PDB file of C-alpha atoms in Angstrom:
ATOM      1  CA  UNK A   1       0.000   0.000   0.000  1.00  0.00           C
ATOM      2  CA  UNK A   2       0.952   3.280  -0.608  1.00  0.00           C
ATOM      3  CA  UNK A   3       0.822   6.805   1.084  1.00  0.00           C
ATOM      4  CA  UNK A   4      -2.240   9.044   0.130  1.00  0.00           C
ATOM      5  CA  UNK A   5      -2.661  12.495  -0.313  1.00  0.00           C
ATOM      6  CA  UNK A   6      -3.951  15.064   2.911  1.00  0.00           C
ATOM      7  CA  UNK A   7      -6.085  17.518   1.697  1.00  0.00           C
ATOM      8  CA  UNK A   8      -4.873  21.331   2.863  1.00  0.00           C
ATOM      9  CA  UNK A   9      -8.082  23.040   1.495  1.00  0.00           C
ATOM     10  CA  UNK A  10     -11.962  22.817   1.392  1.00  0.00           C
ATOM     11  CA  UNK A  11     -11.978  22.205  -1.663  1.00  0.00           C
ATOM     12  CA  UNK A  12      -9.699  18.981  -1.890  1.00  0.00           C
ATOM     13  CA  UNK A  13     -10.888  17.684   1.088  1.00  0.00           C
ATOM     14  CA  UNK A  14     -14.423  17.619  -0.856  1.00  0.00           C
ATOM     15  CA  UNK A  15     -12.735  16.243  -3.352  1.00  0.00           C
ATOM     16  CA  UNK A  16     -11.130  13.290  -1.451  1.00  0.00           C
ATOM     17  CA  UNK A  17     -14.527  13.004   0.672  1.00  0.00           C
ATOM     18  CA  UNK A  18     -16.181  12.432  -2.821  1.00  0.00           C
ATOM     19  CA  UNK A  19     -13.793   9.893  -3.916  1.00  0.00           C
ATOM     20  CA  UNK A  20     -14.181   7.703  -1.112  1.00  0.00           C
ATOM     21  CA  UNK A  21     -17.808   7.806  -1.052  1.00  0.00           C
ATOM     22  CA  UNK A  22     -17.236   6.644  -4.628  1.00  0.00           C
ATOM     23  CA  UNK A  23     -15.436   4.060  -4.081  1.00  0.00           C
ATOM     24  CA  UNK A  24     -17.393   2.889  -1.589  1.00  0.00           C
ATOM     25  CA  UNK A  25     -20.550   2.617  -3.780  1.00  0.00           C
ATOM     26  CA  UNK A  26     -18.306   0.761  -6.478  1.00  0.00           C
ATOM     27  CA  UNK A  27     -16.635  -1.641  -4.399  1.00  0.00           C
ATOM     28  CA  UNK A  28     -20.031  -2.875  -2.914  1.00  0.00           C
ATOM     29  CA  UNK A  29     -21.268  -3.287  -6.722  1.00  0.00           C
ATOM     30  CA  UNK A  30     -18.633  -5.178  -7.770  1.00  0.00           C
ATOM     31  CA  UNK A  31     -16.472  -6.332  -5.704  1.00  0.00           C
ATOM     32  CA  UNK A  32     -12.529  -5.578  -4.954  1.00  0.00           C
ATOM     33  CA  UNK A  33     -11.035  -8.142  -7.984  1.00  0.00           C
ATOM     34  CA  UNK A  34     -13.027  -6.857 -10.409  1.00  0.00           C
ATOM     35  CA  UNK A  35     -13.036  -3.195  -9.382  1.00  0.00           C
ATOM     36  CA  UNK A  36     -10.714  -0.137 -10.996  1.00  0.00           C
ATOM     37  CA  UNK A  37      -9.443   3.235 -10.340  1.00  0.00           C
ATOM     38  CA  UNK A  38     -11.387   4.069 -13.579  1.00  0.00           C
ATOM     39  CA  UNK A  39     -14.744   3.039 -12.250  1.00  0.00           C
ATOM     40  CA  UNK A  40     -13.980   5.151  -9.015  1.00  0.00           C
ATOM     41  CA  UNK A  41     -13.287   7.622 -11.257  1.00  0.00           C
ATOM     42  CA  UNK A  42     -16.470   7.336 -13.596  1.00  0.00           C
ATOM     43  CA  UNK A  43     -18.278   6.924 -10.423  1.00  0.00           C
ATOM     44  CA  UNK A  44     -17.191  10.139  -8.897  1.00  0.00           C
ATOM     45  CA  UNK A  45     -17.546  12.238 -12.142  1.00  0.00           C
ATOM     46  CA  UNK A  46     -13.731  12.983 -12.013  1.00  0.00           C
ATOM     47  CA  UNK A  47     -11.151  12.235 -14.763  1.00  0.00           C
ATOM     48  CA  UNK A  48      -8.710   8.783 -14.043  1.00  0.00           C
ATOM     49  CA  UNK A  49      -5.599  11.159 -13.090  1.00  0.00           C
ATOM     50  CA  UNK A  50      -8.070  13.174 -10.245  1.00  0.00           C
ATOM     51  CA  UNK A  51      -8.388   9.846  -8.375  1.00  0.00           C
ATOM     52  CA  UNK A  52      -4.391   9.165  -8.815  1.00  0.00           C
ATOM     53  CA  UNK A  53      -3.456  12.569  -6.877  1.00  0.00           C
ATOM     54  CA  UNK A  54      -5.358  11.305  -4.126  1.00  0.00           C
ATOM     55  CA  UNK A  55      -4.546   8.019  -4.009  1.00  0.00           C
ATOM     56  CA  UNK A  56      -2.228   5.638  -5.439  1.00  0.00           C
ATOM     57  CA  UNK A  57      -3.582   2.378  -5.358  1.00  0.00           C
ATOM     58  CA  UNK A  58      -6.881   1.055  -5.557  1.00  0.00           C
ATOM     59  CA  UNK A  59      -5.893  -1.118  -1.685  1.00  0.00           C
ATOM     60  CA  UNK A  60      -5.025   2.826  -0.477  1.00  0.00           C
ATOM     61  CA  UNK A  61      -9.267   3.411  -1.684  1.00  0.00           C
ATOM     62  CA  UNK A  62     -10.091   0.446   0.025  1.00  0.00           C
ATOM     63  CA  UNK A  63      -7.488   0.860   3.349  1.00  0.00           C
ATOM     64  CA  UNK A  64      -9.932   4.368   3.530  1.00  0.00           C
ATOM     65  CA  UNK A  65     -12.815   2.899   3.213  1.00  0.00           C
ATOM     66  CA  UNK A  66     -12.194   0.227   5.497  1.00  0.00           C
ATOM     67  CA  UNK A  67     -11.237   2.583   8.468  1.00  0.00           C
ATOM     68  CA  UNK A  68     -14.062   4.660   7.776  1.00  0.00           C
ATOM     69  CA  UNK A  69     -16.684   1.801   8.088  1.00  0.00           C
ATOM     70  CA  UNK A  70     -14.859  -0.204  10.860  1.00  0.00           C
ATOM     71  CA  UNK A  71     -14.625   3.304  13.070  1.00  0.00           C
ATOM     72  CA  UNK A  72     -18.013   3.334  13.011  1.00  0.00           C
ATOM     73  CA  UNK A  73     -18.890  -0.285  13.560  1.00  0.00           C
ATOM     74  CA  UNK A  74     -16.657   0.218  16.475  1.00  0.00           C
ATOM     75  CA  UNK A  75     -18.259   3.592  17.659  1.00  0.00           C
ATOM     76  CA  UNK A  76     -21.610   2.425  17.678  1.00  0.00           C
ATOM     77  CA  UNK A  77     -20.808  -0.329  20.291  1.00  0.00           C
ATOM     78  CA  UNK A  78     -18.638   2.126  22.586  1.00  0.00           C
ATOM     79  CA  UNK A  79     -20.645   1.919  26.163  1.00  0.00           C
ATOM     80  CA  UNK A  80     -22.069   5.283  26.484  1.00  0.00           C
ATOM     81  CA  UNK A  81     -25.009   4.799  29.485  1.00  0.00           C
ATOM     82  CA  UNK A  82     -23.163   5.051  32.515  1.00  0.00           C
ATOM     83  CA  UNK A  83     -26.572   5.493  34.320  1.00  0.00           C
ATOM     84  CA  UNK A  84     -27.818   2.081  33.829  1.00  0.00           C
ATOM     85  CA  UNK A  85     -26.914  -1.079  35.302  1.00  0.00           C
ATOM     86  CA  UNK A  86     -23.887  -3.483  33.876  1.00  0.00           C
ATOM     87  CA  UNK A  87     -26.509  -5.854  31.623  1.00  0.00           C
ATOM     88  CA  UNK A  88     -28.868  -3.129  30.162  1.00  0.00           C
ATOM     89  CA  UNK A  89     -25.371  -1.780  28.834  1.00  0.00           C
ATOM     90  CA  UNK A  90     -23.901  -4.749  27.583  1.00  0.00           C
ATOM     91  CA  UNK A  91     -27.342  -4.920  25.655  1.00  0.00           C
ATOM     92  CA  UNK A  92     -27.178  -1.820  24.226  1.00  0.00           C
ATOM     93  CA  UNK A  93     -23.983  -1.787  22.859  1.00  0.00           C
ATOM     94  CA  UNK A  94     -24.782  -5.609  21.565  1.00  0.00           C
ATOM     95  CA  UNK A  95     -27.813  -3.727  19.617  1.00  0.00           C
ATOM     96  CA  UNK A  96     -25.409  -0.772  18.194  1.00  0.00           C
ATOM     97  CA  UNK A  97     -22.957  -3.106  17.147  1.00  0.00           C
ATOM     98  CA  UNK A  98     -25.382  -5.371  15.170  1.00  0.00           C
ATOM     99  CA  UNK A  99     -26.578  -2.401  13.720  1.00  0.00           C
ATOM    100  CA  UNK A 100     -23.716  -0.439  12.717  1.00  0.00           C
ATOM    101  CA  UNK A 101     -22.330  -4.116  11.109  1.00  0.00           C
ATOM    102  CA  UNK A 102     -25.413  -4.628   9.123  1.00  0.00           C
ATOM    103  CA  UNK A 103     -25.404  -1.280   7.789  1.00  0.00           C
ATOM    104  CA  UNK A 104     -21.743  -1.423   6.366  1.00  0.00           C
ATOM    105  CA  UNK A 105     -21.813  -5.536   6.037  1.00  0.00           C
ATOM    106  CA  UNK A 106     -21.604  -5.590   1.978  1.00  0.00           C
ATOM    107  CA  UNK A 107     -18.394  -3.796   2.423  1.00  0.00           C
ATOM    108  CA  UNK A 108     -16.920  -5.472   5.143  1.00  0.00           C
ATOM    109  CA  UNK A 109     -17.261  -8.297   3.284  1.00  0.00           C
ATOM    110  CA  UNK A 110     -15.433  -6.895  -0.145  1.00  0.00           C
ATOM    111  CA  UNK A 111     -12.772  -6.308   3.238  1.00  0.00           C
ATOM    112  CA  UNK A 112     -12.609 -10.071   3.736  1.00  0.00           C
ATOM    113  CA  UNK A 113     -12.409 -10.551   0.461  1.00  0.00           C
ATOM    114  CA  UNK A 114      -9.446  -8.526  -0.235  1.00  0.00           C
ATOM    115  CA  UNK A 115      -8.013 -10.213   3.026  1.00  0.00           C
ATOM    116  CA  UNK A 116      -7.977 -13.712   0.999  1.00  0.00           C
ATOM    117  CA  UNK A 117      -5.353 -12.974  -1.274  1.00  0.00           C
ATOM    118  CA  UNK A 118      -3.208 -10.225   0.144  1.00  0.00           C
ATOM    119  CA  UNK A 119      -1.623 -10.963   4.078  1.00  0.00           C
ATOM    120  CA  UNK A 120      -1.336  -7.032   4.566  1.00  0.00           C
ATOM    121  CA  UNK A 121      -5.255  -7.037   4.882  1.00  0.00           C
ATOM    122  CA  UNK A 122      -5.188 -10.112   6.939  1.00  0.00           C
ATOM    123  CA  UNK A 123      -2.557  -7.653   9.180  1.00  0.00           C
ATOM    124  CA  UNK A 124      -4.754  -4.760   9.132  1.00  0.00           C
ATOM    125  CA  UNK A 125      -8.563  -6.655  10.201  1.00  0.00           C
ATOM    126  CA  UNK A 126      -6.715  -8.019  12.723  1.00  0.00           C
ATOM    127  CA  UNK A 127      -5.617  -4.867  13.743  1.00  0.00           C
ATOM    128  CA  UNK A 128      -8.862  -3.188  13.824  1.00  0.00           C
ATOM    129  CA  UNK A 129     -10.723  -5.843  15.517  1.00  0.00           C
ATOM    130  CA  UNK A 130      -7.867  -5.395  18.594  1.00  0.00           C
ATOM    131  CA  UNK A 131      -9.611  -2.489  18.939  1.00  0.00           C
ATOM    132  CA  UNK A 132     -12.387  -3.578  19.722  1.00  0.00           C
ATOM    133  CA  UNK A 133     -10.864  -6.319  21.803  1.00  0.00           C
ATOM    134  CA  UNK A 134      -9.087  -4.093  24.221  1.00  0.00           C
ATOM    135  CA  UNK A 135     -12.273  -2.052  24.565  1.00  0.00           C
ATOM    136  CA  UNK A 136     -13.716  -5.090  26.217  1.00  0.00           C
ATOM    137  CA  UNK A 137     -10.636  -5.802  28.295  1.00  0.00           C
ATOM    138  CA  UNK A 138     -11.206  -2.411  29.881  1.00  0.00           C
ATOM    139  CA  UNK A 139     -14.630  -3.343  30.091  1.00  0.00           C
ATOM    140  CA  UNK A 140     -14.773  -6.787  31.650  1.00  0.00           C
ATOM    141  CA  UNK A 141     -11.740  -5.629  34.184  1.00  0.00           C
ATOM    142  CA  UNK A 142     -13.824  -2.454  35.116  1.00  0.00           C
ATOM    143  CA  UNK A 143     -17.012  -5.037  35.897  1.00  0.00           C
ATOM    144  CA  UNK A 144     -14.337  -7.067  37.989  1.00  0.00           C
ATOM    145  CA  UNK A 145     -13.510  -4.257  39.757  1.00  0.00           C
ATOM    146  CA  UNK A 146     -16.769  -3.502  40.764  1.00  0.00           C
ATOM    147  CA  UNK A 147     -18.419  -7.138  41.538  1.00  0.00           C
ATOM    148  CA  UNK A 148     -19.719  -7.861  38.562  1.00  0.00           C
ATOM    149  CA  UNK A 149     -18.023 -10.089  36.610  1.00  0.00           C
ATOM    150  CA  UNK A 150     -16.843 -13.299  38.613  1.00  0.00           C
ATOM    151  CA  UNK A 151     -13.350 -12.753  39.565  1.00  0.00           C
ATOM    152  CA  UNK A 152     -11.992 -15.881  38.315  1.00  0.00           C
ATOM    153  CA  UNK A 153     -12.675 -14.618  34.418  1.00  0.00           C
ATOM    154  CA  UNK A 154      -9.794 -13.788  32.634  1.00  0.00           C
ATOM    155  CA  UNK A 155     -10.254 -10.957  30.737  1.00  0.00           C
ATOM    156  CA  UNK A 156      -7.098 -11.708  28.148  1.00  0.00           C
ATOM    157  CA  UNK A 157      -9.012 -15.146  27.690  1.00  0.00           C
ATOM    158  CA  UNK A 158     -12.775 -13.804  27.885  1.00  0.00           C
ATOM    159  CA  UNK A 159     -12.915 -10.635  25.695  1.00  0.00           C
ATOM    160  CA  UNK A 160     -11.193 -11.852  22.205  1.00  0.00           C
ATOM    161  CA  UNK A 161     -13.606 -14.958  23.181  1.00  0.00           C
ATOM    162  CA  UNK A 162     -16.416 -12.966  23.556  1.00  0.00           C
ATOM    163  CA  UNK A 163     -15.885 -10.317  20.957  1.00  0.00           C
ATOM    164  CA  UNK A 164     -14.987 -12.487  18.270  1.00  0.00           C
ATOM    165  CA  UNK A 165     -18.942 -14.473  19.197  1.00  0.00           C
ATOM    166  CA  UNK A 166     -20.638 -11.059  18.153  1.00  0.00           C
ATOM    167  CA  UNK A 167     -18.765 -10.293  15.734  1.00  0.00           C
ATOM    168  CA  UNK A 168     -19.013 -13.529  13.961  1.00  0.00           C
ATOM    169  CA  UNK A 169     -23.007 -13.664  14.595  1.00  0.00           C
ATOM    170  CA  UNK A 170     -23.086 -10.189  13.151  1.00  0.00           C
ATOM    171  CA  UNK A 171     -21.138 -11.358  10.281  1.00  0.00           C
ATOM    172  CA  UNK A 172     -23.557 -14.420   9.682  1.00  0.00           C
ATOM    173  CA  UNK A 173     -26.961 -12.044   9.969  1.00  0.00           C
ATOM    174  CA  UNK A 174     -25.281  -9.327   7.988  1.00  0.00           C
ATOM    175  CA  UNK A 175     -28.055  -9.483   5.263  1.00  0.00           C
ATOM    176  CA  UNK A 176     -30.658  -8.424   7.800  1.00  0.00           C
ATOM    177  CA  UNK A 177     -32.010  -4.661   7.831  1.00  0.00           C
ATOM    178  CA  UNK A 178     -31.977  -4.340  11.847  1.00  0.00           C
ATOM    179  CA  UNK A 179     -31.062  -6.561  14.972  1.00  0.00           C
ATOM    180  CA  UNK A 180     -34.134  -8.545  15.686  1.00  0.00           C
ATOM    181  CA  UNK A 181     -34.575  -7.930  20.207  1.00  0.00           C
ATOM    182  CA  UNK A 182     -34.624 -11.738  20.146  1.00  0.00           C
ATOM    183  CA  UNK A 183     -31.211 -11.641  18.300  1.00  0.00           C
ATOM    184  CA  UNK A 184     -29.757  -9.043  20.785  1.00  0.00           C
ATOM    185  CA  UNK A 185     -30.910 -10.863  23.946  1.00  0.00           C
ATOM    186  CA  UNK A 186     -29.653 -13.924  23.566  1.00  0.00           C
ATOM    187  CA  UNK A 187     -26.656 -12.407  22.371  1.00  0.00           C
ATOM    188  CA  UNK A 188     -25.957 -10.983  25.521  1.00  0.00           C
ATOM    189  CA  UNK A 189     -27.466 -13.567  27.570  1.00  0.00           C
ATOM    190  CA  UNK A 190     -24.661 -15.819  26.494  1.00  0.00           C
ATOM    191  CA  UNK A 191     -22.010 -13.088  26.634  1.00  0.00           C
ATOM    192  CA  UNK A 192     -23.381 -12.475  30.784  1.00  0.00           C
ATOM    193  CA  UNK A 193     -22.959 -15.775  31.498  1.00  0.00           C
ATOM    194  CA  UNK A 194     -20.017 -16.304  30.373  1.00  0.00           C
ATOM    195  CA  UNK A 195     -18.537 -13.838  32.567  1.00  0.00           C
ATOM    196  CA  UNK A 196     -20.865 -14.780  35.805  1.00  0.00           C
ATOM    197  CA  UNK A 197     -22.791 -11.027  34.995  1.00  0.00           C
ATOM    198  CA  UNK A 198     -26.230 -11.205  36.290  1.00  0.00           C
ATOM    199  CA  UNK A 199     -28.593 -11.692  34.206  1.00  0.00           C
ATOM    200  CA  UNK A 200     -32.078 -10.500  34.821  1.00  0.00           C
ATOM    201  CA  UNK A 201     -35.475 -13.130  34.162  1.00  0.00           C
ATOM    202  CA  UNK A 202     -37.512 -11.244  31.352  1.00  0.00           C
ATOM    203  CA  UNK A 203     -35.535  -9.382  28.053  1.00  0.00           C
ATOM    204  CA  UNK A 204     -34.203  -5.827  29.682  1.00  0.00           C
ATOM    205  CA  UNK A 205     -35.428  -2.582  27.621  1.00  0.00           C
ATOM    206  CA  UNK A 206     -32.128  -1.113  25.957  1.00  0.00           C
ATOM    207  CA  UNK A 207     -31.558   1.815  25.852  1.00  0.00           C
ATOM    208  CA  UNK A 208     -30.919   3.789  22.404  1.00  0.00           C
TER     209      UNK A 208
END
């Protein structure tokens, strides 16, 4: 991969914006074998040399892409109701996650794709899911901490475990328009008991 171009005005950062929202749209329509800098370019209503002072590669289109989509996959499930109790959040990021995956899974999957025949995207997913790994390393030691995650879990053990369940079910259900609450909750059912979190007897009301 190759280094890309930082926009120092308005106007080329609209440029660059457009570009990747371009590529975006063609990678999901066809794919990353069978697409070309000249169909981001057609797509984008830009001549083949625009797209070239941006970027240099077609993998530099898709390494943007990629971070753009995966930053907000991994946004959406960032714990954000503090005044709730340990499960109801666990549920609601569950639900954000599903959502933000479903809404970006046709190019995750052009992602996965590109990871079968080049190891520098194997590198990089693996990479980006650490991310969210570590966020649930924080997560399951802060429950520890405060009684309620049993205190024999071992977080290094537990969250790539547990992360790498949602992330695969998301993966599987990607099609879908929205998580299901039936999806969500036993989701996190089996995420809470893995860790000894309490889990309460009738489907908790998450909150947005």
């Amino acid at each position: 991969m190759t280094e890309t171009t930082v926009p120092l005005t308005d106007r080329g950062r609209r440029t660059r914006d457009a570009l990747v929202a371009a590529a975006r749209r063609v990678f999901e329509e066809r794919g990353y074998a069978a697409t070309r800098m000249q169909d981001v370019a057609e797509a984008a209503g830009v001549s083949h040399g625009t797209v070239y002072t941006w970027f240099g590669s077609k993998d530099d289109l898709l390494t943007e892409v990629t971070h753009t989509i995966v930053g907000e996959v991994m946004d959406a499930s960032r714990d954000r109701a503090s005044d709730v109790d340990p499960y109801a959040r666990l549920a609601a990021a569950n639900r954000r996650f599903l959502a933000g995956y479903r809404r970006n899974g046709r190019m995750l999957a052009v992602v996965e794709e590109a990871a079968s025949a080049d190891p520098e995207w194997v590198s990089l997913l693996d990479d980006l899911r650490e991310v969210y790994v570590t966020r649930t390393r924080r997560t399951l030691r802060r429950l520890q901490a405060d009684g309620h995650v049993a205190a024999d879990v071992d977080p290094d053990v537990a969250a790539p475990a547990l992360t790498g369940m949602v992330e695969t079910f998301a993966r599987r259900t990607a099609g879908s328009s929205a998580p299901p609450d039936a999806d969500v909750e036993a989701l996190t059912r089996l995420w809470a008991r893995a860790v000894g979190l309490a889990v309460p007897d009738h489907p908790t009301q998450t909150p947005a």
